Short mmCIF file of C-alpha atoms and ligand atoms in Angstrom, two decimals:
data_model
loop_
_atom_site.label_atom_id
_atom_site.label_comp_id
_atom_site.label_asym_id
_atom_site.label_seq_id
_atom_site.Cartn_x
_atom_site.Cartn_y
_atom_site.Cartn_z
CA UNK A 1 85.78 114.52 111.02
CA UNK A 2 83.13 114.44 113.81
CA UNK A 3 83.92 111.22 115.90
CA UNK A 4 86.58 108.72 115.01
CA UNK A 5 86.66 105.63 112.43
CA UNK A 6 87.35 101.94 113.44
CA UNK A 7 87.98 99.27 111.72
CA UNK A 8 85.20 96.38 111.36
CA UNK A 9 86.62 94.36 114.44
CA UNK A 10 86.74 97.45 116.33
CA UNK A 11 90.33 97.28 118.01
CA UNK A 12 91.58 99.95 115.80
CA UNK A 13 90.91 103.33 115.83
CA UNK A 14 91.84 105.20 113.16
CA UNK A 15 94.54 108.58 113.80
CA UNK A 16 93.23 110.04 110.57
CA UNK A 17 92.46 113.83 111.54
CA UNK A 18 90.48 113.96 107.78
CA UNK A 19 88.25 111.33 106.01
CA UNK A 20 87.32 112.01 102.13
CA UNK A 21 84.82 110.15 99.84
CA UNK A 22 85.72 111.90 96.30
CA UNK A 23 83.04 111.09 93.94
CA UNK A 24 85.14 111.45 90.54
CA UNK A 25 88.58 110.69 90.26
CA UNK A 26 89.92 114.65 89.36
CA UNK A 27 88.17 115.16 93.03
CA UNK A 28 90.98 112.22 94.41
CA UNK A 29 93.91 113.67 92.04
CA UNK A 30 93.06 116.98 93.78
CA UNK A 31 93.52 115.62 97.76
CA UNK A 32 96.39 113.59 97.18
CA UNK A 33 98.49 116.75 95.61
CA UNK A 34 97.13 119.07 98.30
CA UNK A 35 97.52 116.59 101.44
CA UNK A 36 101.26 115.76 102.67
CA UNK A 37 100.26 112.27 104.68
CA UNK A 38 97.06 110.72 102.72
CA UNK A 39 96.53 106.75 102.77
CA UNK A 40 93.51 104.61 100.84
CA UNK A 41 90.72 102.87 103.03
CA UNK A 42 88.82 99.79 101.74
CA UNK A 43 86.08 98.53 103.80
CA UNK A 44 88.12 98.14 106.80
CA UNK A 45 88.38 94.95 107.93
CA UNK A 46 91.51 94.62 108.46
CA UNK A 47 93.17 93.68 111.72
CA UNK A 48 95.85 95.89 112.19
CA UNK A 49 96.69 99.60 111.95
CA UNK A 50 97.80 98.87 108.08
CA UNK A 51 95.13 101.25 106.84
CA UNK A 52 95.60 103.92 109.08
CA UNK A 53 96.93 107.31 108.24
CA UNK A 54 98.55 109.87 110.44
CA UNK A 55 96.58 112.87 107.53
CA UNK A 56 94.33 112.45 105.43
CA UNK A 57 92.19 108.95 104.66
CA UNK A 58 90.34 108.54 101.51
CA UNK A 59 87.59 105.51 100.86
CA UNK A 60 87.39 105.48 97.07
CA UNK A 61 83.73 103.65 97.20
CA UNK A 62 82.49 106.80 96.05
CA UNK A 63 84.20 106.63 92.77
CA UNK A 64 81.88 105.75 89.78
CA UNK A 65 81.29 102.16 89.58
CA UNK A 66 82.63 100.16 86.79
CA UNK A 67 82.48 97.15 85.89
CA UNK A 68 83.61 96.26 82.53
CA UNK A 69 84.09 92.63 80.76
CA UNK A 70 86.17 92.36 78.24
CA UNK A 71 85.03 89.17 76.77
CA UNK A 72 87.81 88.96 74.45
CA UNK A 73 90.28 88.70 76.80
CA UNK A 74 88.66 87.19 79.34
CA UNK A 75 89.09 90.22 81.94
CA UNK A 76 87.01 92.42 83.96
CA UNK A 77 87.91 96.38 84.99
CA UNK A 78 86.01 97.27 88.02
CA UNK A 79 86.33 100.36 90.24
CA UNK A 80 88.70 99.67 93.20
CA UNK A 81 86.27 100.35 96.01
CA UNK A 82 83.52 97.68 94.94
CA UNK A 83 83.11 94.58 97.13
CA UNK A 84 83.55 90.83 95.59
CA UNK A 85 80.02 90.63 96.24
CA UNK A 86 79.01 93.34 94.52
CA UNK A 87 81.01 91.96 91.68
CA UNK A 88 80.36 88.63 91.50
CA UNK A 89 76.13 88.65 90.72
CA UNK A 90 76.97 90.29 87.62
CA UNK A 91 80.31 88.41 86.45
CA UNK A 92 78.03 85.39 86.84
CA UNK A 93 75.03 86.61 85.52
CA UNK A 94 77.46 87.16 82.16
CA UNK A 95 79.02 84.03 81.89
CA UNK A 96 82.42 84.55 83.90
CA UNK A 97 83.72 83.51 87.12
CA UNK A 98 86.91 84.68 89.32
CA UNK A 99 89.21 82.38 89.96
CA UNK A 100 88.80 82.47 93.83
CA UNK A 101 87.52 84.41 96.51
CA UNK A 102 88.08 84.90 100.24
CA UNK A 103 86.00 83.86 103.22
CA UNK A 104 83.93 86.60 103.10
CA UNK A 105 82.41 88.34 100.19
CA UNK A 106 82.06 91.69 101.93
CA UNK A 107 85.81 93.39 101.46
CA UNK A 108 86.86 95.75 98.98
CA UNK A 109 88.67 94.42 96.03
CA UNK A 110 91.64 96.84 96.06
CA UNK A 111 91.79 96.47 99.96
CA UNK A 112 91.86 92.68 99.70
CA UNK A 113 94.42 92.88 96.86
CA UNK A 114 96.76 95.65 98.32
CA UNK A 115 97.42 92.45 101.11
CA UNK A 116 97.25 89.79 99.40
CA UNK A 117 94.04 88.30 100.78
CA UNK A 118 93.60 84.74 99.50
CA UNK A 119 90.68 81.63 99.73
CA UNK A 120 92.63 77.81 99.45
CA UNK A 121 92.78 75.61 96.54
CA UNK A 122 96.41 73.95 95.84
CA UNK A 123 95.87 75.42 92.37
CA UNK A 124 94.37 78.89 93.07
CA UNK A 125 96.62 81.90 93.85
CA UNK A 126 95.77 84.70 96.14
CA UNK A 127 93.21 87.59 95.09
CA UNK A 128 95.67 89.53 93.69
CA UNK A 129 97.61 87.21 91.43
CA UNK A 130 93.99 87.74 89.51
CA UNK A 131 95.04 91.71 88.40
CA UNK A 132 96.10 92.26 85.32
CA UNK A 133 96.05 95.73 85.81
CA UNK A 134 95.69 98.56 87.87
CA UNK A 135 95.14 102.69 87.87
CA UNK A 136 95.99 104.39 90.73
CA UNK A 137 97.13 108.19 91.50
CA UNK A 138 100.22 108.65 92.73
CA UNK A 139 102.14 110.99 95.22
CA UNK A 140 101.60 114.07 92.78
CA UNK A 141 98.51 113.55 92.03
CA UNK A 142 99.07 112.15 88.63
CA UNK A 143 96.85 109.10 87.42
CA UNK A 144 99.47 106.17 86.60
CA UNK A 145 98.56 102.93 84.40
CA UNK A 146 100.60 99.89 85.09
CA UNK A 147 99.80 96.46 83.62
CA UNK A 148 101.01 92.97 83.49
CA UNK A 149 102.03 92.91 80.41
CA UNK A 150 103.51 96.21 79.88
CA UNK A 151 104.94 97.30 82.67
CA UNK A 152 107.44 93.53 83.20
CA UNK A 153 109.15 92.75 86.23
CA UNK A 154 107.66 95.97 88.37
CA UNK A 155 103.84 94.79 87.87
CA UNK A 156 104.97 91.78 90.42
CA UNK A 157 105.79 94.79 92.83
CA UNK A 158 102.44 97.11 92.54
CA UNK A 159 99.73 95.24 92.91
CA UNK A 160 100.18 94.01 96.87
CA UNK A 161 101.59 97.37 97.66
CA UNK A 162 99.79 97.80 100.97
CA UNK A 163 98.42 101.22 100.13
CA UNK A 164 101.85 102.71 99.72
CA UNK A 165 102.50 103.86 96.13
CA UNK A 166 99.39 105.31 95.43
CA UNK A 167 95.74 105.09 95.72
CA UNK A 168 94.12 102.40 92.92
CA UNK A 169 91.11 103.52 91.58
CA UNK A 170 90.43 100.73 89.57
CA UNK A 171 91.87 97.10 88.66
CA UNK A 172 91.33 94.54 86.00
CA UNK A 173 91.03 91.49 86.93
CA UNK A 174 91.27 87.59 84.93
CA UNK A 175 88.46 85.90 84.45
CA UNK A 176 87.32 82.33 83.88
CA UNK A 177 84.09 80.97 82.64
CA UNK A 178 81.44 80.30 85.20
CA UNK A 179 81.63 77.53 87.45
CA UNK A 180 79.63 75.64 90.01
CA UNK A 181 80.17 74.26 93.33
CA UNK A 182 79.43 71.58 95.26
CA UNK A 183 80.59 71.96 99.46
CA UNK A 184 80.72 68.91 101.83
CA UNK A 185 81.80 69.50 105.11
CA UNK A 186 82.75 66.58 106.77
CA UNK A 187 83.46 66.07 110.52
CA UNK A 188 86.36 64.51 113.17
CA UNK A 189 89.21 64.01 110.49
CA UNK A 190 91.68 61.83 112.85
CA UNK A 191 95.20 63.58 113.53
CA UNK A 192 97.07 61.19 112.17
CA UNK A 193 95.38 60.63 108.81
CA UNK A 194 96.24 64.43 108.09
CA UNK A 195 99.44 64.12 108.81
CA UNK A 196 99.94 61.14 106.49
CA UNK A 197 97.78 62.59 103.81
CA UNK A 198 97.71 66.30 103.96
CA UNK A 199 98.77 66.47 100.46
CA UNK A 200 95.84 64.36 99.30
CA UNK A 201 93.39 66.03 100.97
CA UNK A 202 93.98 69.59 100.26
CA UNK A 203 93.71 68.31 96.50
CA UNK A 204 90.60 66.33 97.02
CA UNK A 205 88.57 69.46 95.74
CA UNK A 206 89.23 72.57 94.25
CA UNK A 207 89.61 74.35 97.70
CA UNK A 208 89.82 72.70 100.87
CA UNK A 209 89.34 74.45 104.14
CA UNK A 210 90.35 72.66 107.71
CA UNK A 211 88.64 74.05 111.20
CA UNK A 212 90.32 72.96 114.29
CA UNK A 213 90.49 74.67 118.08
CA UNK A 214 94.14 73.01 118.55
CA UNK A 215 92.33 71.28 121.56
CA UNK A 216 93.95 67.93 120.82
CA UNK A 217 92.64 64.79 118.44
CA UNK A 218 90.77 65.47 115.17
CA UNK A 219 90.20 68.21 113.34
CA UNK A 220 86.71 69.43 113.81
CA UNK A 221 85.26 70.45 110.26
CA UNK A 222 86.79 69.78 106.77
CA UNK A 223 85.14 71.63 104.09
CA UNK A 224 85.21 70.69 100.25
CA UNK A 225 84.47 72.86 97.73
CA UNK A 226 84.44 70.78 94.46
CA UNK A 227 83.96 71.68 91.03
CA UNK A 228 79.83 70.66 90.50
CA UNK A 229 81.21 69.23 86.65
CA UNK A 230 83.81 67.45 88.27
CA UNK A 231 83.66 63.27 87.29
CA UNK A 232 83.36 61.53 90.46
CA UNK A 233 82.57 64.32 93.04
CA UNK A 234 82.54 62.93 96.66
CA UNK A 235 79.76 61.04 97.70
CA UNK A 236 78.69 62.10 101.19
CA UNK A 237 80.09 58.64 102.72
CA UNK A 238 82.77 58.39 105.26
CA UNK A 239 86.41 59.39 104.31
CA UNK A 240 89.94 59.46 105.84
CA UNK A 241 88.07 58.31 109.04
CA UNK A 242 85.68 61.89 108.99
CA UNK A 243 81.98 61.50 108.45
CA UNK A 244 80.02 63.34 106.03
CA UNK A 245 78.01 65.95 108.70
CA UNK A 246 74.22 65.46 108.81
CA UNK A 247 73.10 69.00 108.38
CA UNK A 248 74.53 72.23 107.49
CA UNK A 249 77.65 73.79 109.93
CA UNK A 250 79.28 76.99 111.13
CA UNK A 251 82.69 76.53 111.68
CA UNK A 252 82.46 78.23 115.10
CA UNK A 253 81.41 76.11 117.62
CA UNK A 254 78.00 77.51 118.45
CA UNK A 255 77.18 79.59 115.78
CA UNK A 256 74.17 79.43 113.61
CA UNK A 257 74.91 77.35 110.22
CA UNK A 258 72.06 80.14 108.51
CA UNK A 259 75.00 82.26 107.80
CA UNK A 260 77.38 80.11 105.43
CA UNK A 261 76.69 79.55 102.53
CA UNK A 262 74.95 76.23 101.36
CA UNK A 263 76.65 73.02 102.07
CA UNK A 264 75.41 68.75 101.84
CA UNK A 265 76.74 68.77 98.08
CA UNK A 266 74.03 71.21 96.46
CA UNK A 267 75.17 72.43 93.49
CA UNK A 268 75.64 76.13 93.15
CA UNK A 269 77.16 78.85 90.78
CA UNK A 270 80.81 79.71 92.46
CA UNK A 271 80.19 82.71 94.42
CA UNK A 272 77.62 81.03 96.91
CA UNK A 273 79.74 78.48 97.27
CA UNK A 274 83.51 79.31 97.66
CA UNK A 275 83.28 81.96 100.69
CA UNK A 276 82.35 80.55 103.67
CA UNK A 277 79.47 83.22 105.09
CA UNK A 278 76.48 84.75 103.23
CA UNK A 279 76.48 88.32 102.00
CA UNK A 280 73.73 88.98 103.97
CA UNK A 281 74.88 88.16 107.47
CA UNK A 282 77.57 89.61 109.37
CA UNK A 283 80.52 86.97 109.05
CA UNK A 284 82.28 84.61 110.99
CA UNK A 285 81.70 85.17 114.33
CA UNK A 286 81.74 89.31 114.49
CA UNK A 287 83.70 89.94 117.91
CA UNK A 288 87.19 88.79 117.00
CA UNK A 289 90.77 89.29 116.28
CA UNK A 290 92.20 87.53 113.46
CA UNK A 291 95.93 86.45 112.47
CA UNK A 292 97.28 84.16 110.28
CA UNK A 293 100.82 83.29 108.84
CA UNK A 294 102.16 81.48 105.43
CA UNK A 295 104.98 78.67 105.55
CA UNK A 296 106.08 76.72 102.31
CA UNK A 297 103.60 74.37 101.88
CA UNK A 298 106.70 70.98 102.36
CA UNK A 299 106.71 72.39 105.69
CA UNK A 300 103.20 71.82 106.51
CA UNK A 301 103.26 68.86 108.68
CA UNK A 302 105.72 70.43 110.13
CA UNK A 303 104.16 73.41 110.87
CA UNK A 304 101.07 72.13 112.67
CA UNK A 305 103.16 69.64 115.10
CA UNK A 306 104.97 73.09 115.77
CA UNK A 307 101.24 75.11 116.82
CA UNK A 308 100.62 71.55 118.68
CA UNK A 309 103.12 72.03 120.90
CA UNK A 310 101.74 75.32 122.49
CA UNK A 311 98.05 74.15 122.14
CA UNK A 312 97.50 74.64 125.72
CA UNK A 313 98.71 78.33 125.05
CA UNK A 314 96.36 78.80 122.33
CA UNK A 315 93.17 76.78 122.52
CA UNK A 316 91.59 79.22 125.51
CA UNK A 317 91.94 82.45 123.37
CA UNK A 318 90.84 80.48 119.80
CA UNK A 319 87.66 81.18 118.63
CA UNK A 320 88.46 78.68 115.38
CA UNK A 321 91.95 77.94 113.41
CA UNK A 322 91.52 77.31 109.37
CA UNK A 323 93.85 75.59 107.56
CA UNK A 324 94.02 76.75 103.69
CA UNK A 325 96.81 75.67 100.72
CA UNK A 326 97.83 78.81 98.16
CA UNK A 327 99.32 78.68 95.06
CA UNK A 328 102.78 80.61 94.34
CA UNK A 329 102.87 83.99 92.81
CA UNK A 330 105.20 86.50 91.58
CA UNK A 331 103.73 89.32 93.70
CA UNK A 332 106.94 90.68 96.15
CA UNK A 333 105.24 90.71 98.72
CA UNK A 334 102.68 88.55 98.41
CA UNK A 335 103.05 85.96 101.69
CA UNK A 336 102.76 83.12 98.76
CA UNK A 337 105.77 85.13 97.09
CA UNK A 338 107.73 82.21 94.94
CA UNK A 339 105.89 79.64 97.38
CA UNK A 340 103.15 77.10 97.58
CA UNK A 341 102.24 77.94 100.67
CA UNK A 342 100.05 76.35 103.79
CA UNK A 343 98.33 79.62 105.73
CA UNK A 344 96.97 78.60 109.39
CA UNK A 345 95.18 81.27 110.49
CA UNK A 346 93.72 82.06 113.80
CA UNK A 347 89.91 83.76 114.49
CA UNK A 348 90.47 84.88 118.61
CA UNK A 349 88.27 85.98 121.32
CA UNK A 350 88.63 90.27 121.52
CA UNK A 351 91.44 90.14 123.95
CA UNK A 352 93.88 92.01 122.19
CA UNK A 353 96.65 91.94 125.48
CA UNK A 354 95.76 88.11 126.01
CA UNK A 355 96.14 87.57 122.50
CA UNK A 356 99.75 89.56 121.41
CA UNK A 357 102.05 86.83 123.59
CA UNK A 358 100.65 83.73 122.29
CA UNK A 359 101.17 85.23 118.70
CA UNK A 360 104.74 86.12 119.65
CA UNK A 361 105.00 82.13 120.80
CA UNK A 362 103.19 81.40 117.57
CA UNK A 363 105.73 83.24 115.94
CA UNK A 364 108.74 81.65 117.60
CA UNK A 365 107.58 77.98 116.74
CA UNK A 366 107.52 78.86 113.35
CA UNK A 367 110.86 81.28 112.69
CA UNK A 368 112.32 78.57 111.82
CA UNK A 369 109.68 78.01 108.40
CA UNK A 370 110.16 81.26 107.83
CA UNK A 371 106.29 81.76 108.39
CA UNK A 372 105.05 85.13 106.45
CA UNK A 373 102.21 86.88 108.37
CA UNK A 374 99.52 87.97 106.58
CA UNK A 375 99.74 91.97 106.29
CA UNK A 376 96.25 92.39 107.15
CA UNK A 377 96.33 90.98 110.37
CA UNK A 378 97.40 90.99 114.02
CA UNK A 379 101.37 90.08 113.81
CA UNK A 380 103.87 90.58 116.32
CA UNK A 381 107.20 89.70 114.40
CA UNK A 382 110.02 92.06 114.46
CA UNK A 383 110.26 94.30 111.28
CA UNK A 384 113.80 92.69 110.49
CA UNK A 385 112.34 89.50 110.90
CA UNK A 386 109.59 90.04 108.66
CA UNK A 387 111.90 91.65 106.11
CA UNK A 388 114.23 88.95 106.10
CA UNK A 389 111.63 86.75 104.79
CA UNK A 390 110.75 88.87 101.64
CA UNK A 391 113.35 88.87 98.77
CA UNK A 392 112.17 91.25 97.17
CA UNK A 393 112.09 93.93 99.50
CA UNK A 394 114.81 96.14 97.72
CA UNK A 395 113.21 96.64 94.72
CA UNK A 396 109.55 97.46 96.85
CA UNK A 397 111.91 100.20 98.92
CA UNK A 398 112.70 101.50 95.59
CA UNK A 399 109.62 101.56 93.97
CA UNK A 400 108.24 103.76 96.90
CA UNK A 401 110.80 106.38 96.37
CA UNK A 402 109.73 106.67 92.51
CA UNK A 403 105.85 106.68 93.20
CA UNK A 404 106.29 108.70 96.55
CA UNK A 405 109.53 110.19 97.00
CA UNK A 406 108.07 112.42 100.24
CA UNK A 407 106.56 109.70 101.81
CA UNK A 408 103.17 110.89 101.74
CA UNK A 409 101.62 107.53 101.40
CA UNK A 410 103.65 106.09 104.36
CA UNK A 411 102.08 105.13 108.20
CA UNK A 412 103.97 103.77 110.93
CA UNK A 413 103.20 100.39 110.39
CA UNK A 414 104.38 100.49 106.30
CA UNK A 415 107.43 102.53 107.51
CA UNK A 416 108.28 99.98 109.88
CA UNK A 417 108.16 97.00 107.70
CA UNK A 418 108.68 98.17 104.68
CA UNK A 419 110.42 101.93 104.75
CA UNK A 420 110.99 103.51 101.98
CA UNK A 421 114.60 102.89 99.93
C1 LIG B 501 85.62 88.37 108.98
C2 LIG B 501 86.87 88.47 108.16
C3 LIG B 501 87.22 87.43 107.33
C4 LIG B 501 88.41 87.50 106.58
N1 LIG B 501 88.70 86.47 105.75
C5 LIG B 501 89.86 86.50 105.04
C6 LIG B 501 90.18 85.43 104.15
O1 LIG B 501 89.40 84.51 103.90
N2 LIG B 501 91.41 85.46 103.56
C7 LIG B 501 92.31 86.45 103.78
O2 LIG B 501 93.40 86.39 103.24
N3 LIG B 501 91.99 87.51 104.56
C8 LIG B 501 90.79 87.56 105.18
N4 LIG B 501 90.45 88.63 105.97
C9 LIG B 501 91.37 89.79 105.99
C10 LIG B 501 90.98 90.80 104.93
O3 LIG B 501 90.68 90.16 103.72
C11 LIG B 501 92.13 91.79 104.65
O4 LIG B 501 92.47 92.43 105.81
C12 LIG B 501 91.77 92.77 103.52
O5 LIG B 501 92.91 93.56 103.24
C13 LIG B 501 90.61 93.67 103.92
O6 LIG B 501 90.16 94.41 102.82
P1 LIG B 501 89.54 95.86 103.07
O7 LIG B 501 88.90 96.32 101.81
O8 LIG B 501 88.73 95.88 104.29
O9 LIG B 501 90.88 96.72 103.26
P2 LIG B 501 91.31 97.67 104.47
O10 LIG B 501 91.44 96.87 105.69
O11 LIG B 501 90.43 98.85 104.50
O12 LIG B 501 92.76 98.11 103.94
C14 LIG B 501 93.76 97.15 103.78
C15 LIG B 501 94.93 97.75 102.99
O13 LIG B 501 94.50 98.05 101.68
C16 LIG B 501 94.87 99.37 101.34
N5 LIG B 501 93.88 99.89 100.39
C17 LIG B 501 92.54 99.86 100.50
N6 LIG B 501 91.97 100.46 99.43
C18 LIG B 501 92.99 100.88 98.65
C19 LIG B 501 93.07 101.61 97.43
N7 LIG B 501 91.99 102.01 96.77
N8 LIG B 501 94.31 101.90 96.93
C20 LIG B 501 95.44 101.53 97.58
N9 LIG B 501 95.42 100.84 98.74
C21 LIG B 501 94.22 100.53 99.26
C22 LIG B 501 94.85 100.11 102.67
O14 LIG B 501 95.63 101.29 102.61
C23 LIG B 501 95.47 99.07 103.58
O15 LIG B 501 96.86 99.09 103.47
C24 LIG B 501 89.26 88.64 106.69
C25 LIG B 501 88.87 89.71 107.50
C26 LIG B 501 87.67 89.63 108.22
C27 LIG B 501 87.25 90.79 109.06
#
């Protein structure tokens, strides 16, 4: 490998001494049964070193695309390296919808599921409560099938695996028939009328996103995404004490509105609506570090007095907070695992030593939740302490030492968290 990978932020360089692109999946069987360290890339964008791999890494964009409705049964299969944005043109074109989608409509779908990347919406789960299924190759090279409804109990365990039972080649994926959205965004939401009606207001709309630089007072931006069919969608009038914005907004102070996707209520098919930035400009606001943690969502209130108290700490380094809901899954370890959750996530300048104390203080305020970070980004918690808050752990550890008994698919931030059983 001439010159070394990083991931899309930049603040990780990737160890791998070998990068692959196998262009048929016998090609992938081959270098995971002739490589003793081999780990999966997606499209890199996440924040930490969770894709990294001390041997061999291996981007499976190269596979042959597929993408394959099953009308029937209201599913998709689609090759594990395509983007949701590759996907969603043609789901839509045919009729169907996903459920949900992230921010951003650039990631890879098995990278996005493998940590359990999710949008909001009190009702919608993360990305990866979506699979139905999944192929992957495994530690020997072999190609194993797994599926919800085959495979029981152990499908909850595969699906946000974090890269380390195998390397997915493809997924299937539930669909829903096509939907349209209409976004508001609506400014200076008083403190004190989301503390008294956060439940309300994250199910106002079908996903609800909140935008605040923990500077004190209101929060900055609400956006509502709300089903276009929807009896009685919002007119754009004042609510909750916010005010409908005039014009189209970024949620970054400064940065051009031109690359989000269309707000002021115009009605729009689902995927230009639900992520927040444009496939066609580079999203959010490009030189940042992100992190962002789940807490059961009856703790919410709770949870945002605790971030108030160290505001001061974290205001200077905050590029934007966003405050999402997420349904409960049966994933293990899913961050939404067996909870409705609230995730407050944090988009920081690139100041990775500035950053890694006020995430520890982050961290402290909200042990006591027993806030999940999300896998894919910047963290600082202890590995026990992040154990501690997944149940079932035990079973993962075991389910690595049947798909990988040599630990091929391990790196030291998997080991660490979640070592092998
Ligand atoms: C600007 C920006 C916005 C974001 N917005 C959101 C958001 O709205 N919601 C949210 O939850 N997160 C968000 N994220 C985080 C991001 O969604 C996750 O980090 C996601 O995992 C990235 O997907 P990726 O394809 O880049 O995976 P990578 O970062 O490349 O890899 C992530 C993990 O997936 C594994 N993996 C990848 N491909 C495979 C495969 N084929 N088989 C097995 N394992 C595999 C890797 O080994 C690694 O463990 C955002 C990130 C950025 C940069």
């Amino acid at each position: 490998m001439t010159g070394r990978l990083t991931n899309w932020a930049g603040n990780v360089t990737f160890s791998a001494e070998r990068f692959h692109r196998p262009a048929s999946v016998g090609e992938l069987q081959r270098i995971v049964a002739g490589s003793s360290r081999v780990r999966a890339i997606g499209t890199g964008h996440s924040f930490n070193r969770i894709a990294d791999s001390p041997g061999d890494l291996v981007s499976v964009a190269g596979l042959p695309r597929i993408i394959q409705i099953d009308a029937a049964r209201a599913t998709v299969t689609v090759s594990a390296g395509l983007r949701y944005g590759e996907l969603a043109g043609p789901l839509n074109e045919a009729g169907w919808a996903l459920r949900n989608l992230g921010s951003l409509p650039h990631i890879s779908i098995a990278g996005a599921c493998a940590t359990g990347t999710h949008g909001s919406g009190d009702a919608n789960g993360n990305l990866a409560a979506a699979v139905t299924a999944l192929q992957m190759v495994t530690a020997g090279g072999d190609v194993v099938t797994l599926s919800r409804d085959g495979d029981g109990e152990r499908f909850g365990g595969v699906v946000v695996a974090l890269g380390a039972l195998g390397i997915v080649t493809s997924l299937t994926l539930d669909l829903v028939p096509a939907f349209g959205i209409r976004q508001y965004v609506y400014e200076g939401l008083p403190r004190d009328q989301l503390d008294e009606h956060l439940a309300d207001i994250f199910a106002s709309a079908y996903s609800v996103s909140l935008f605040t630089g923990w500077r004190g007072g209101a929060i900055s931006q609400v956006w509502r995404k709300c089903l276009a069919a929807a009896v009685g969608s919002p007119a754009p009038a004042p609510w909750l004490g916010a005010r409908p914005a005039d014009g189209p907004r970024h949620p970054v102070p400064g940065m051009p509105a031109a690359y989000c996707t269309q707000q002021l209520g115009v009605p729009g098919p689902w995927h230009e609506r639900l992520p927040h930035f444009r496939p066609e400009f580079t999203p959010s606001s490009g030189e940042e570090l992100q992190s962002e943690y789940l807490v059961p969502r009856e703790h919410a209130v709770e949870a945002l007095a605790a971030i108030d108290r160290i505001r001061n700490r974290v205001a200077p380094l905050l590029r934007i907070s966003e405050i999402r809901t997420v349904a409960a899954d049966d994933l293990w370890l899913s961050p939404s695992y067996q909870r409705p959750s609230v995730a407050i996530h944090f988009t920081w300048v690139k100041d990775p030593e500035a950053v890694q104390p006020v995430l520890a203080a982050i961290e402290d305020q909200l042990a006591p939740l027993r806030a999940r970070p999300h896998w894919g980004k910047l963290f600082a918690a202890s590995p026990a302490a992040v154990r501690g808050r997944y149940p079932r752990l035990p079973d993962f550890q075991r389910l690595r030492s049947h798909y990988d008994p040599v630990g091929k698919f391990g790196n030291e931030l998997v080991d660490c968290y979640v070592p092998a059983g």
